[in-house]
CSV table of C-alpha atoms in Angstrom, one decimal:
chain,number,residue,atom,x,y,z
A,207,UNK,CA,10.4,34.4,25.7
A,208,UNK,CA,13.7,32.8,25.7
A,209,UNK,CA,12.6,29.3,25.6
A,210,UNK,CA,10.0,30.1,23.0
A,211,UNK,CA,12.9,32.0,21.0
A,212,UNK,CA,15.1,28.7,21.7
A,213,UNK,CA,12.7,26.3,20.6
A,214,UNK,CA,12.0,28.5,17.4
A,215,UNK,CA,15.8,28.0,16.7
A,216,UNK,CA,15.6,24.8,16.7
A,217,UNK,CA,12.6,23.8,14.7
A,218,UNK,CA,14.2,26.6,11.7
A,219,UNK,CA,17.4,24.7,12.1
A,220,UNK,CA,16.3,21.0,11.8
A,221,UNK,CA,13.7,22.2,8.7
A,222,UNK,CA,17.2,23.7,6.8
A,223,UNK,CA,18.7,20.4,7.7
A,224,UNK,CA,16.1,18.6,5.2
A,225,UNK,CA,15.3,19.0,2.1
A,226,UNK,CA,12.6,18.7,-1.1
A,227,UNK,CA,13.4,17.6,-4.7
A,228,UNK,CA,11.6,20.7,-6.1
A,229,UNK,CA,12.7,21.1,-9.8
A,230,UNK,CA,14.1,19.2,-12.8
A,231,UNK,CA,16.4,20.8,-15.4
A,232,UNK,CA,16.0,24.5,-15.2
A,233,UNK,CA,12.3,24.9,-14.3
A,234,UNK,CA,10.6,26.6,-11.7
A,235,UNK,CA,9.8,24.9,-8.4
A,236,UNK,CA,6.5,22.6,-8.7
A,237,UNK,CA,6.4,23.2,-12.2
A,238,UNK,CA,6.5,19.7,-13.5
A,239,UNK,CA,7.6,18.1,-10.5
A,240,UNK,CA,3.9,17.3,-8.0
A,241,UNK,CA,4.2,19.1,-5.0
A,242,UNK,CA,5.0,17.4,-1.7
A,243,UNK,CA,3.6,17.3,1.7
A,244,UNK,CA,6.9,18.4,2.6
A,245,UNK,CA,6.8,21.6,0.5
A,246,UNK,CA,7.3,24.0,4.0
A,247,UNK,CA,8.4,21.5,6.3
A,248,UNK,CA,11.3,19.9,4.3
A,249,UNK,CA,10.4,16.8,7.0
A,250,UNK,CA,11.3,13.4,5.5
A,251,UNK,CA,8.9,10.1,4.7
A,252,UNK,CA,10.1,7.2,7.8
A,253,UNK,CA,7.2,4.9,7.3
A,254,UNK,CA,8.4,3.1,4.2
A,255,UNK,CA,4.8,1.2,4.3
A,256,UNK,CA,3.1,4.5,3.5
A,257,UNK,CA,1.3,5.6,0.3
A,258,UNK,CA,3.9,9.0,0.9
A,259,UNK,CA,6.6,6.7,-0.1
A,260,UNK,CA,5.6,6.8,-3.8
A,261,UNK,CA,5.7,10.5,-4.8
A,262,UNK,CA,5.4,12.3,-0.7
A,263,UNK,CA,2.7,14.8,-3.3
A,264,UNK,CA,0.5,16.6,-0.9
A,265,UNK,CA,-2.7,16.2,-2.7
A,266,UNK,CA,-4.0,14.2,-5.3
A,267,UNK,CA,-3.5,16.5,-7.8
A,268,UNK,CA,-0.6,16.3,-10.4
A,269,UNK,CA,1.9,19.1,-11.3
A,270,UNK,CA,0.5,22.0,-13.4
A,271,UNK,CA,3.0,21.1,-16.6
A,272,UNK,CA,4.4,18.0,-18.1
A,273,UNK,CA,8.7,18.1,-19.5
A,274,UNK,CA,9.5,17.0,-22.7
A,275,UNK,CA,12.3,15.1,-22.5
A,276,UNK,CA,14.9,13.2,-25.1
A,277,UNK,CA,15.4,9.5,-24.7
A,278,UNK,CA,19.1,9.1,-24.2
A,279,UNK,CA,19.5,12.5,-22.6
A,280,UNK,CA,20.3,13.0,-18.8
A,281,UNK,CA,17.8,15.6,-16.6
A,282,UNK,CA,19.0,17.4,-13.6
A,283,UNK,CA,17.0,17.3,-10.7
A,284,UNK,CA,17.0,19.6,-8.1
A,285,UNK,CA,17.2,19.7,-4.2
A,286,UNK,CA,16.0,22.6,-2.4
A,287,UNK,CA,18.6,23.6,-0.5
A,288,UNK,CA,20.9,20.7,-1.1
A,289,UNK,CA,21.3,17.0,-0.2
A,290,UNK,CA,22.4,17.4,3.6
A,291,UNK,CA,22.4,14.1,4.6
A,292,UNK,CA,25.0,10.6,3.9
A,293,UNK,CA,22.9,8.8,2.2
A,294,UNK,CA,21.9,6.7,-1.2
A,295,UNK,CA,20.4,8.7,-4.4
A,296,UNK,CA,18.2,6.6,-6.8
A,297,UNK,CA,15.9,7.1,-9.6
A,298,UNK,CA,12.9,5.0,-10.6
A,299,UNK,CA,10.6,5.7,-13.7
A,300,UNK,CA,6.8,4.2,-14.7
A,301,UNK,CA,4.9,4.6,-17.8
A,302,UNK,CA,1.9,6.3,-17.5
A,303,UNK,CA,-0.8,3.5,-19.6
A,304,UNK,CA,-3.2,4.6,-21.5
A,305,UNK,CA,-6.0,6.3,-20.6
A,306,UNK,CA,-4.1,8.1,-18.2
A,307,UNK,CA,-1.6,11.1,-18.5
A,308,UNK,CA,1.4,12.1,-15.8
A,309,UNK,CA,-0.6,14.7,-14.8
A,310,UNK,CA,-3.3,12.2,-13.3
A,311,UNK,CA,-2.1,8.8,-13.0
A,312,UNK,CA,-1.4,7.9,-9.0
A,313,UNK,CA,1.5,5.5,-9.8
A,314,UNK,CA,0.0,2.6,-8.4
A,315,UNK,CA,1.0,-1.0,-8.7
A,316,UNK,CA,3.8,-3.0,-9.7
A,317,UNK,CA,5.4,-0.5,-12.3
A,318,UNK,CA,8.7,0.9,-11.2
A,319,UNK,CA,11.8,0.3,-12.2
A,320,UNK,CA,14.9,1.6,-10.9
A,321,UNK,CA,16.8,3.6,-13.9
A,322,UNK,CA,19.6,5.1,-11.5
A,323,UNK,CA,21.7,4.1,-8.6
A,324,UNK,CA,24.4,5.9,-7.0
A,325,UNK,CA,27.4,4.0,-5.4
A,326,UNK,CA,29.6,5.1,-2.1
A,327,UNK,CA,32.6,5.4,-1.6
A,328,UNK,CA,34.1,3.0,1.3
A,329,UNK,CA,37.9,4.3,1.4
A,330,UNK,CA,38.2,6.3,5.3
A,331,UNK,CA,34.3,5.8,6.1
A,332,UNK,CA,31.4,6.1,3.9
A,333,UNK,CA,30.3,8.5,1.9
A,334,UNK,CA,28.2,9.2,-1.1
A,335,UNK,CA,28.9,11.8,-3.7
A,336,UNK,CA,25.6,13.5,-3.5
A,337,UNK,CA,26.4,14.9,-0.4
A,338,UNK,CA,26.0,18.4,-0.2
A,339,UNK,CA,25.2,18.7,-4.0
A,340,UNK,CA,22.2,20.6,-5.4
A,341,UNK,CA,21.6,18.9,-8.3
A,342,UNK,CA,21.8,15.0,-9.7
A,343,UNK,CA,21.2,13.9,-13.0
A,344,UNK,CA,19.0,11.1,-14.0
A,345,UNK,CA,19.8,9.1,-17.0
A,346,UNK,CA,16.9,8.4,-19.1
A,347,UNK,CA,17.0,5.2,-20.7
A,348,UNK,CA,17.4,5.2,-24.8
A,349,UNK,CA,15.2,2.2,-25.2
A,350,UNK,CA,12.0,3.9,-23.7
A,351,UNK,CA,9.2,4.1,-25.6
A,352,UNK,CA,7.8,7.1,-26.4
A,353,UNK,CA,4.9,8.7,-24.1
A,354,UNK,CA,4.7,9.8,-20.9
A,355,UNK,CA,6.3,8.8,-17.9
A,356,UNK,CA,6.8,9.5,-13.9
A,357,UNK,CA,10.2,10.2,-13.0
A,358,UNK,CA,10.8,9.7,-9.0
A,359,UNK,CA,13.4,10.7,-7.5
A,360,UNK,CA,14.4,9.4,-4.2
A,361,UNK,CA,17.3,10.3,-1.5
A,362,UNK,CA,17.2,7.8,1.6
A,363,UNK,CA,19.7,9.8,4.9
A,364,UNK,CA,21.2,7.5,6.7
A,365,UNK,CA,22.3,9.6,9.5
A,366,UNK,CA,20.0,8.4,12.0
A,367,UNK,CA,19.2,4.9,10.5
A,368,UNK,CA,20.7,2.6,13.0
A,369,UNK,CA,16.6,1.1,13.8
A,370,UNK,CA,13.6,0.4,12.6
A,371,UNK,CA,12.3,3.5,11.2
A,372,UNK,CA,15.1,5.9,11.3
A,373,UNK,CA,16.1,6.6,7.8
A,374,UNK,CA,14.6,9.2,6.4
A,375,UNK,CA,13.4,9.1,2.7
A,376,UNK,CA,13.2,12.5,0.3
A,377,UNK,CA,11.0,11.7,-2.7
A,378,UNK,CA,9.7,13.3,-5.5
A,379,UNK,CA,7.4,12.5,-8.9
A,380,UNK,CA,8.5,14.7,-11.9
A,381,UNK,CA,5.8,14.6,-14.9
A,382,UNK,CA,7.9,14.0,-18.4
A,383,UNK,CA,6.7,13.1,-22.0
A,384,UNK,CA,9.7,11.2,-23.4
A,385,UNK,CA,10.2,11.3,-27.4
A,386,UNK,CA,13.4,9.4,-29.3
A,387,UNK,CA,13.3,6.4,-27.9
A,388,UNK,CA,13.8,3.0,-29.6
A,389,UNK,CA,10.7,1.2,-27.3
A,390,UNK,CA,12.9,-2.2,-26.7
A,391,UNK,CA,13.1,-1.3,-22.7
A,392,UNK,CA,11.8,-4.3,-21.2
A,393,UNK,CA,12.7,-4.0,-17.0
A,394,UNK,CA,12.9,-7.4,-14.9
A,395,UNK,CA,12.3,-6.1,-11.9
A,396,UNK,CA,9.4,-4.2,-11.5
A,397,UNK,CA,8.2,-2.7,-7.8
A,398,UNK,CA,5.6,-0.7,-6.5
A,399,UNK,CA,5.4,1.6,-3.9
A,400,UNK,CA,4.8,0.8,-1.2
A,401,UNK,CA,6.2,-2.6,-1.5
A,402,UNK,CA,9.7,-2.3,-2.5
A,403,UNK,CA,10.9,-2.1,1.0
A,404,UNK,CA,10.5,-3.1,4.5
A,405,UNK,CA,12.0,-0.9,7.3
A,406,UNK,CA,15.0,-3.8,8.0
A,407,UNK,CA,16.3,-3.9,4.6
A,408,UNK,CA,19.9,-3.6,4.8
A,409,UNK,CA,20.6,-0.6,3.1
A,410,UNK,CA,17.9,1.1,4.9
A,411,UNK,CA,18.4,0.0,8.8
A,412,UNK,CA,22.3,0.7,9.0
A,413,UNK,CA,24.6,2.2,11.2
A,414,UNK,CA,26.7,4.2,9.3
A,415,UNK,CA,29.0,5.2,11.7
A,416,UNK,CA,30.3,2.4,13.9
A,417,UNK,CA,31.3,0.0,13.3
A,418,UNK,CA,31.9,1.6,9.8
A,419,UNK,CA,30.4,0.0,7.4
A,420,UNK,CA,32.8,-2.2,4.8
A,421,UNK,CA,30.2,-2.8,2.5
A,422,UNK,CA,27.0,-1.3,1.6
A,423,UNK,CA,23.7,-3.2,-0.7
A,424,UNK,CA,21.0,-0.4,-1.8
A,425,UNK,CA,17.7,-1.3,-1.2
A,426,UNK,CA,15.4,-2.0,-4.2
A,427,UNK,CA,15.9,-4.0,-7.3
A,428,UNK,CA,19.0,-3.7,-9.2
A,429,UNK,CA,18.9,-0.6,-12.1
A,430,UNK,CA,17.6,-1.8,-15.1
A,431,UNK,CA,20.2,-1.7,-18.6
A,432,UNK,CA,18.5,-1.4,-22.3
């Protein structure tokens, strides 16, 4: 009983550890962000080669609703609890094309581009200032045009990412319909997912910790400017 009790402890405490991106602005959980494999778990994508690294959704289905949202205008999303781990917090957005809507589409292809990147700080260590935050916000771009979009977010801990495989990536796909925008966004670096990464990347396969880093590339394309 005491083992079992132990081992109990230790699979609640390494689930609080993680964490999901359930929410944007001040919606309910799921609502128009698609629901993760890791909706009970809290576990973490690894395999960056994986179709989970896109959106991590746990079906094929999209989220029940679909947020309107103001081109120019910055959206809070949400961790569930909070952003635990040292790490990098990015944002990537693709229109949906027609035919499609966000609540369908499966993001496929080479259609990404990185709105949002988040910088450290390199003074005694490094750190990131999404550490033990709830809540980032995600600049969306004036110069979409209008329509529908999928907004993922994406939080890569470095904590354990000293080899292959380590990191640990927190993803989520919000569903938004974006109005206001002037329509001259024209990205130069598109990526899919999977594809944007391999497990070696420098951002990605990093010891964080010693020696400390003195520098520190993100992985992915640089974030896109109207």
């Amino acid at each position: 009983m005491k083992l079992s009790a132990a081992i109990a402890l230790l699979v609640t405490a390494v689930a609080e550890a993680h964490y999901t991106f359930p929410s944007v602005g001040n919606s309910a959980d799921w609502q128009y962000v698609r629901t993760t494999a890791n909706f009970q778990s809290n576990g973490p994508v690894t395999d960056v080669k994986s179709e989970e690294i896109r959106c991590y959704q746990r079906t094929g289905a999209g989220a029940p609703g679909v947020l309107n949202v103001t081109a120019g205008s910055n959206l809070a999303y949400n961790a569930k609890a909070s952003i635990s781990h040292p790490g990098p917090m990015a944002f990537y957005i693709a229109k949906v094309p027609a035919g499609e809507t966000a609540a369908t589409w499966d993001g496929k292809g080479q259609v990404w581009s990185k709105i949002y990147q988040d910088a450290p700080s390199l003074a005694g260590g490094i750190k990131w200032a999404s550490q033990g935050t709830r809540s980032v916000n995600a600049p969306i771009p004036k110069c979409l045009a209008n329509g529908e979009y999928l907004l993922r977010a994406e939080h890569i801990g470095l904590h354990s990412a000293g080899s292959a495989g380590g990191a640990q990536f927190y993803i989520s796909c919000a569903q938004i319909s974006v109005s206001g925008g002037t329509g001259t966004y024209s990205p130069k670096n598109l990526v899919s997912f999977p594809g944007a990464f391999t497990a070696t990347d420098p951002g990605i396969m990093i010891n964080i910790y010693y020696p400390v880093p003195t520098s520190y590339k993100p992985p992915g394309p640089a974030v896109e400017t109207c």
